[in-house]
Coordinates of N, CA, C and O in Angstrom, one line a residue:
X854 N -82.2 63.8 122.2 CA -81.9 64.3 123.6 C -83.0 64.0 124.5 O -84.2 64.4 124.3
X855 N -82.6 63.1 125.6 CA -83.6 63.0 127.2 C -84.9 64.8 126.9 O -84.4 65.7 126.2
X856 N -85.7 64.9 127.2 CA -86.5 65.7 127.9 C -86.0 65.8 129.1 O -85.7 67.0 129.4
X857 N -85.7 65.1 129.8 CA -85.0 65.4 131.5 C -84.0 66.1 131.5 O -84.0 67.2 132.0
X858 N -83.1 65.7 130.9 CA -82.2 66.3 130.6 C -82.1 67.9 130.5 O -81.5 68.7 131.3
X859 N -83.1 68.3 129.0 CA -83.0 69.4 128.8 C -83.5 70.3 129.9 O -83.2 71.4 130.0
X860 N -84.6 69.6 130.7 CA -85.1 70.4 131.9 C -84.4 70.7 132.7 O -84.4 71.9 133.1
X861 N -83.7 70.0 133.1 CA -82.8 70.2 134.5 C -81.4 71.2 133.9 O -80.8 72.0 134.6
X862 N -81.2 71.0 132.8 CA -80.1 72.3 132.2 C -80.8 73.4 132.4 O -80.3 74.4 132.9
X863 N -82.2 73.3 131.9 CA -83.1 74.8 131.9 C -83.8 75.4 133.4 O -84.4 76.4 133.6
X864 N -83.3 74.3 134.4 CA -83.8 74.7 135.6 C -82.4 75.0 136.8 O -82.5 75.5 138.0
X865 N -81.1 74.5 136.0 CA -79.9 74.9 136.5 C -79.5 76.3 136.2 O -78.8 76.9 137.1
X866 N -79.9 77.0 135.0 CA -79.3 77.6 134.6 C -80.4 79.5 135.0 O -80.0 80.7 135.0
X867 N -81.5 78.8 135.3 CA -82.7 80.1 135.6 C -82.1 79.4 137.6 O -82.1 80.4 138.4
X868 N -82.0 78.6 137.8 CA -81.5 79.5 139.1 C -80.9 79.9 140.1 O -79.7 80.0 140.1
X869 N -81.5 80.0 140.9 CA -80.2 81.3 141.9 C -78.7 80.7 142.3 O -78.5 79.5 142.6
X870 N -77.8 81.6 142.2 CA -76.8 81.2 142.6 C -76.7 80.8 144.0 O -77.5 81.5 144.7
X871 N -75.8 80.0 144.8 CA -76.1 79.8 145.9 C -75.5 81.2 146.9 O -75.9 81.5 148.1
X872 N -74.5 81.8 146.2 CA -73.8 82.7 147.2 C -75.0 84.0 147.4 O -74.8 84.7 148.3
X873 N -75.8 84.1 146.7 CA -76.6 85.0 146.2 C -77.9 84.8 148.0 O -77.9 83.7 148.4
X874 N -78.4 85.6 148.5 CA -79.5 85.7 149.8 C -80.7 85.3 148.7 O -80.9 85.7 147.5
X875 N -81.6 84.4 149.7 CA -82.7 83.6 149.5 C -83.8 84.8 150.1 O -84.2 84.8 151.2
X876 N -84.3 86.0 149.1 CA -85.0 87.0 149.5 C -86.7 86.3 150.0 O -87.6 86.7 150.7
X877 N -86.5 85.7 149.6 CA -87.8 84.4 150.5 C -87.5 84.0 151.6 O -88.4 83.3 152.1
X878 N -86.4 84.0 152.2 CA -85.8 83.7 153.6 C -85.5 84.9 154.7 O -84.7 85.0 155.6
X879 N -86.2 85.7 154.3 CA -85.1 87.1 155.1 C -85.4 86.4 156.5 O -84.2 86.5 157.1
X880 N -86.2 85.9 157.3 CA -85.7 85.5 158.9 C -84.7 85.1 158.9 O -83.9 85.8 159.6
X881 N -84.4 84.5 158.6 CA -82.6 84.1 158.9 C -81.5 85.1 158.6 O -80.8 85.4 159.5
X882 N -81.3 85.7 157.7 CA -80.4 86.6 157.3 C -80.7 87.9 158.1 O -80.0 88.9 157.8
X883 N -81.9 88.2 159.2 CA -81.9 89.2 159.8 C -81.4 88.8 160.8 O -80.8 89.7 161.4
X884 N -81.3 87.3 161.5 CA -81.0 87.1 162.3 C -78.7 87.2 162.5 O -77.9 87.6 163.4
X885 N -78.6 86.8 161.1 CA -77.1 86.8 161.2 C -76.6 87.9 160.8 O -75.4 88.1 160.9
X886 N -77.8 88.8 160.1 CA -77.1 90.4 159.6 C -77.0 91.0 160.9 O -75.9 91.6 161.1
X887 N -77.9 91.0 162.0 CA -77.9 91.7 163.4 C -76.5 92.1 163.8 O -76.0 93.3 163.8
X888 N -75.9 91.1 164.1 CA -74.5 91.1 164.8 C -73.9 92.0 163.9 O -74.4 93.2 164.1
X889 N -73.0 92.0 162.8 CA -72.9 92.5 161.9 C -73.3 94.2 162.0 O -72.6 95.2 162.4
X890 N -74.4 94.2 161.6 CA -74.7 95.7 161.9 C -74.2 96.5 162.9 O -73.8 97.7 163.0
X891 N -74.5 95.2 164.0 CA -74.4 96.5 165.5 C -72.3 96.5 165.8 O -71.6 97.1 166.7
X892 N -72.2 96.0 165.1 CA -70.6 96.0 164.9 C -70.5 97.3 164.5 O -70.1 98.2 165.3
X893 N -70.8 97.6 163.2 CA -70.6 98.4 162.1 C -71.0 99.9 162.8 O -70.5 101.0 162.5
X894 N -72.4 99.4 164.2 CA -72.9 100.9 164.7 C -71.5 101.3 165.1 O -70.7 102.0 164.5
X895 N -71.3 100.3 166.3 CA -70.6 100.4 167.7 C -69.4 101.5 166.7 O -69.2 102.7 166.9
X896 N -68.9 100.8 165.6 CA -67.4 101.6 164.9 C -68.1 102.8 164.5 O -67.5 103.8 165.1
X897 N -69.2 103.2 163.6 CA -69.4 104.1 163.8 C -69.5 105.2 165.0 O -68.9 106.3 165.1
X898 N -70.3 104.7 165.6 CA -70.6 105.7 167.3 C -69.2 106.1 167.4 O -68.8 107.2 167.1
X899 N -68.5 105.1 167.8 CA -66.6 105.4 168.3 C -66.0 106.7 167.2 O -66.2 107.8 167.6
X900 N -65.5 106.5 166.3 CA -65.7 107.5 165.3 C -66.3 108.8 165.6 O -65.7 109.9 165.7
X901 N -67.4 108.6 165.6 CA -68.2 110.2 165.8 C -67.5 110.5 167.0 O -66.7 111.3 167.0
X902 N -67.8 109.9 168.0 CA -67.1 110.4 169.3 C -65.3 111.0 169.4 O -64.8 111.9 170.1
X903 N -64.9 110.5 168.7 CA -63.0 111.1 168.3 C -63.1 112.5 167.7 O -62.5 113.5 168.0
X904 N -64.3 112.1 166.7 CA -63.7 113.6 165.8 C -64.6 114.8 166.7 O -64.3 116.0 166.8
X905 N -65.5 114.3 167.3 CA -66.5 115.2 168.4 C -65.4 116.0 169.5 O -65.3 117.1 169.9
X906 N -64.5 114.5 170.1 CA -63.3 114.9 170.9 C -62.5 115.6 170.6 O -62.1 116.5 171.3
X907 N -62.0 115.4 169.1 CA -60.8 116.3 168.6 C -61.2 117.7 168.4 O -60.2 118.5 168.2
X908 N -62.4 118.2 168.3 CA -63.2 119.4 168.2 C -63.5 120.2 169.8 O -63.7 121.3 170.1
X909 N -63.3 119.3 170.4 CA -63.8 119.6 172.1 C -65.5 119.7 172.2 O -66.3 120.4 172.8
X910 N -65.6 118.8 171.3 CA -67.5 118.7 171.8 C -67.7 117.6 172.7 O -68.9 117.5 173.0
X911 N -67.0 116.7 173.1 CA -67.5 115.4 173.6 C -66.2 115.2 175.2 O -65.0 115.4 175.5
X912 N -67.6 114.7 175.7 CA -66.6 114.0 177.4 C -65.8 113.5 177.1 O -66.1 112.6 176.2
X913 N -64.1 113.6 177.5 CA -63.3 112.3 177.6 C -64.1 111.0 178.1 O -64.2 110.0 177.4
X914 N -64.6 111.0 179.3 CA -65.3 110.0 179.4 C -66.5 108.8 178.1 O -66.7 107.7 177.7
X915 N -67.0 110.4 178.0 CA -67.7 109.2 176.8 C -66.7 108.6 175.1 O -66.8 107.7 174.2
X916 N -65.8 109.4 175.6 CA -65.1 109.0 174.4 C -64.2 107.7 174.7 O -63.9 106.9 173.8
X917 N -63.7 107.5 176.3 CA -63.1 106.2 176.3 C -64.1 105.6 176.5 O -63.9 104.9 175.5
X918 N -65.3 105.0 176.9 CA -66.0 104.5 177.1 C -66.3 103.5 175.6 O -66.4 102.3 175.4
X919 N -66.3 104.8 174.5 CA -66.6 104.4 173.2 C -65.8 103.6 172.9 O -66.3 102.5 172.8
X920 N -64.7 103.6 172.6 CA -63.7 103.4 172.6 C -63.7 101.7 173.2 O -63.9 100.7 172.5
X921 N -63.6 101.7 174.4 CA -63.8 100.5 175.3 C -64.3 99.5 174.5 O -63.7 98.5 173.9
X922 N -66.0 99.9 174.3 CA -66.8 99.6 173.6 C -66.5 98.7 171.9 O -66.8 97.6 171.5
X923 N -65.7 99.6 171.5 CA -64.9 99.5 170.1 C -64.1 98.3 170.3 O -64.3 97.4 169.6
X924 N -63.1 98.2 171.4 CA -62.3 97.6 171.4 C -62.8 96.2 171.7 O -62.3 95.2 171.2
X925 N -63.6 96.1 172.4 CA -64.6 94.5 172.6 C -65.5 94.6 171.8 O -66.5 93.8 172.1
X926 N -65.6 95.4 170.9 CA -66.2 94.5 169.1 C -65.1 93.8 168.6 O -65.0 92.6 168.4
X927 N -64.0 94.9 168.2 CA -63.0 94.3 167.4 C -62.6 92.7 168.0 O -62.5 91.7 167.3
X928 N -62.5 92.9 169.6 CA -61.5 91.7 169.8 C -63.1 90.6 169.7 O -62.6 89.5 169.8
X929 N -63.7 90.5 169.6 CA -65.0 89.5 169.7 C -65.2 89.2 168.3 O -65.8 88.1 168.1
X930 N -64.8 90.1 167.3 CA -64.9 89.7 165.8 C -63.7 88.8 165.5 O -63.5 88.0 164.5
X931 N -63.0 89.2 166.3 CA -61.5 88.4 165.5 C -61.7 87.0 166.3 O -61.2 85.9 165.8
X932 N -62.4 87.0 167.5 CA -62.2 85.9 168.1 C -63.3 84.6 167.3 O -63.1 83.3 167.2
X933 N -64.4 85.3 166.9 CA -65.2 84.5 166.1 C -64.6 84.5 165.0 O -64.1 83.4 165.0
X934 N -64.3 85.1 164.0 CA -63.2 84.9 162.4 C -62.1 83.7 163.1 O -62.1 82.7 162.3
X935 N -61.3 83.5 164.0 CA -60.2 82.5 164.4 C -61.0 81.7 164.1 O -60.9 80.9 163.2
X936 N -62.4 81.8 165.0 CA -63.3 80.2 165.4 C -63.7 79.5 164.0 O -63.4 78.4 163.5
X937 N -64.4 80.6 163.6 CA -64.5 80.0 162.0 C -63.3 79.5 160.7 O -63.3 78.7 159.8
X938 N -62.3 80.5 161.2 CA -61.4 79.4 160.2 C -60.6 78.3 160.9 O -60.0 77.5 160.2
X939 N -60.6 78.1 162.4 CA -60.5 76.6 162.7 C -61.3 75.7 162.0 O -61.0 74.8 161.1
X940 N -62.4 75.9 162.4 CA -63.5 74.8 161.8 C -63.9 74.5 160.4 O -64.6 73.5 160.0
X941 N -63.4 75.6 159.5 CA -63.1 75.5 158.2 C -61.7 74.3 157.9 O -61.6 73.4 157.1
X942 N -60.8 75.1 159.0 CA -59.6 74.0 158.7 C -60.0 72.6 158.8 O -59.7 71.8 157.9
X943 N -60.6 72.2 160.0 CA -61.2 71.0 160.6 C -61.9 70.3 159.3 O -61.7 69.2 159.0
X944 N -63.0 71.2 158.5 CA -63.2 70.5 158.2 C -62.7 69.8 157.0 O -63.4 68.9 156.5
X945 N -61.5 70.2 156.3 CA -60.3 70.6 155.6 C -59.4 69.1 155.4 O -59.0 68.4 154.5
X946 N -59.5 68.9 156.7 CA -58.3 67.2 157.1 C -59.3 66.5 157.6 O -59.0 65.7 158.6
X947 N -60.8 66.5 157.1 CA -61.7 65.3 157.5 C -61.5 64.7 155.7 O -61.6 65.2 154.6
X948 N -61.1 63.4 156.5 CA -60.7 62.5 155.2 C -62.4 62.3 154.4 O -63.6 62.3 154.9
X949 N -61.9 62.0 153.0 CA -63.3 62.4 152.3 C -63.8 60.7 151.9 O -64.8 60.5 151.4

């Protein structure tokens, strides 16, 4: 058996998977976790604000506002997810 061989089996197999985050890279993954997050607030905040409403602790106003808010995350997430699986498709029927 190659020595090369056995190296590169023993260097495939110690490591990282690719779907796995490059914890030596976190600048980048803070940069694409951001969005992400403040999605996740925005639904939270909205949330708090309903059940605050349904209690009578909170302004109608701040609650549609929230709401508003909510509603151009959701539609801005779906419009990026469309974008991305076009370009997934695209690149799908690029002849190989």
């Amino acid at each position: 058996m190659d020595i090369r061989s056995l190296s590169a089996a023993q260097n495939y197999t110690s490591a990282r998977p690719a779907t796995l985050a490059n914890p030596d890279h976190a600048g980048s993954a803070k940069g694409l976790r951001a969005p992400f997050t403040d999605f996740a607030d925005t639904l939270r905040h909205s949330e708090q604000m309903a059940q605050s409403a349904m209690v009578g602790q909170a302004d109608p106003h701040a609650l549609v506002q929230a709401l508003a808010q909510t509603e151009l995350a959701v539609e801005t997430a779906v419009v990026v997810r469309n974008k991305v699986v076009e370009a997934y498709q695209e690149v799908l029927r690029m002849p190989v």
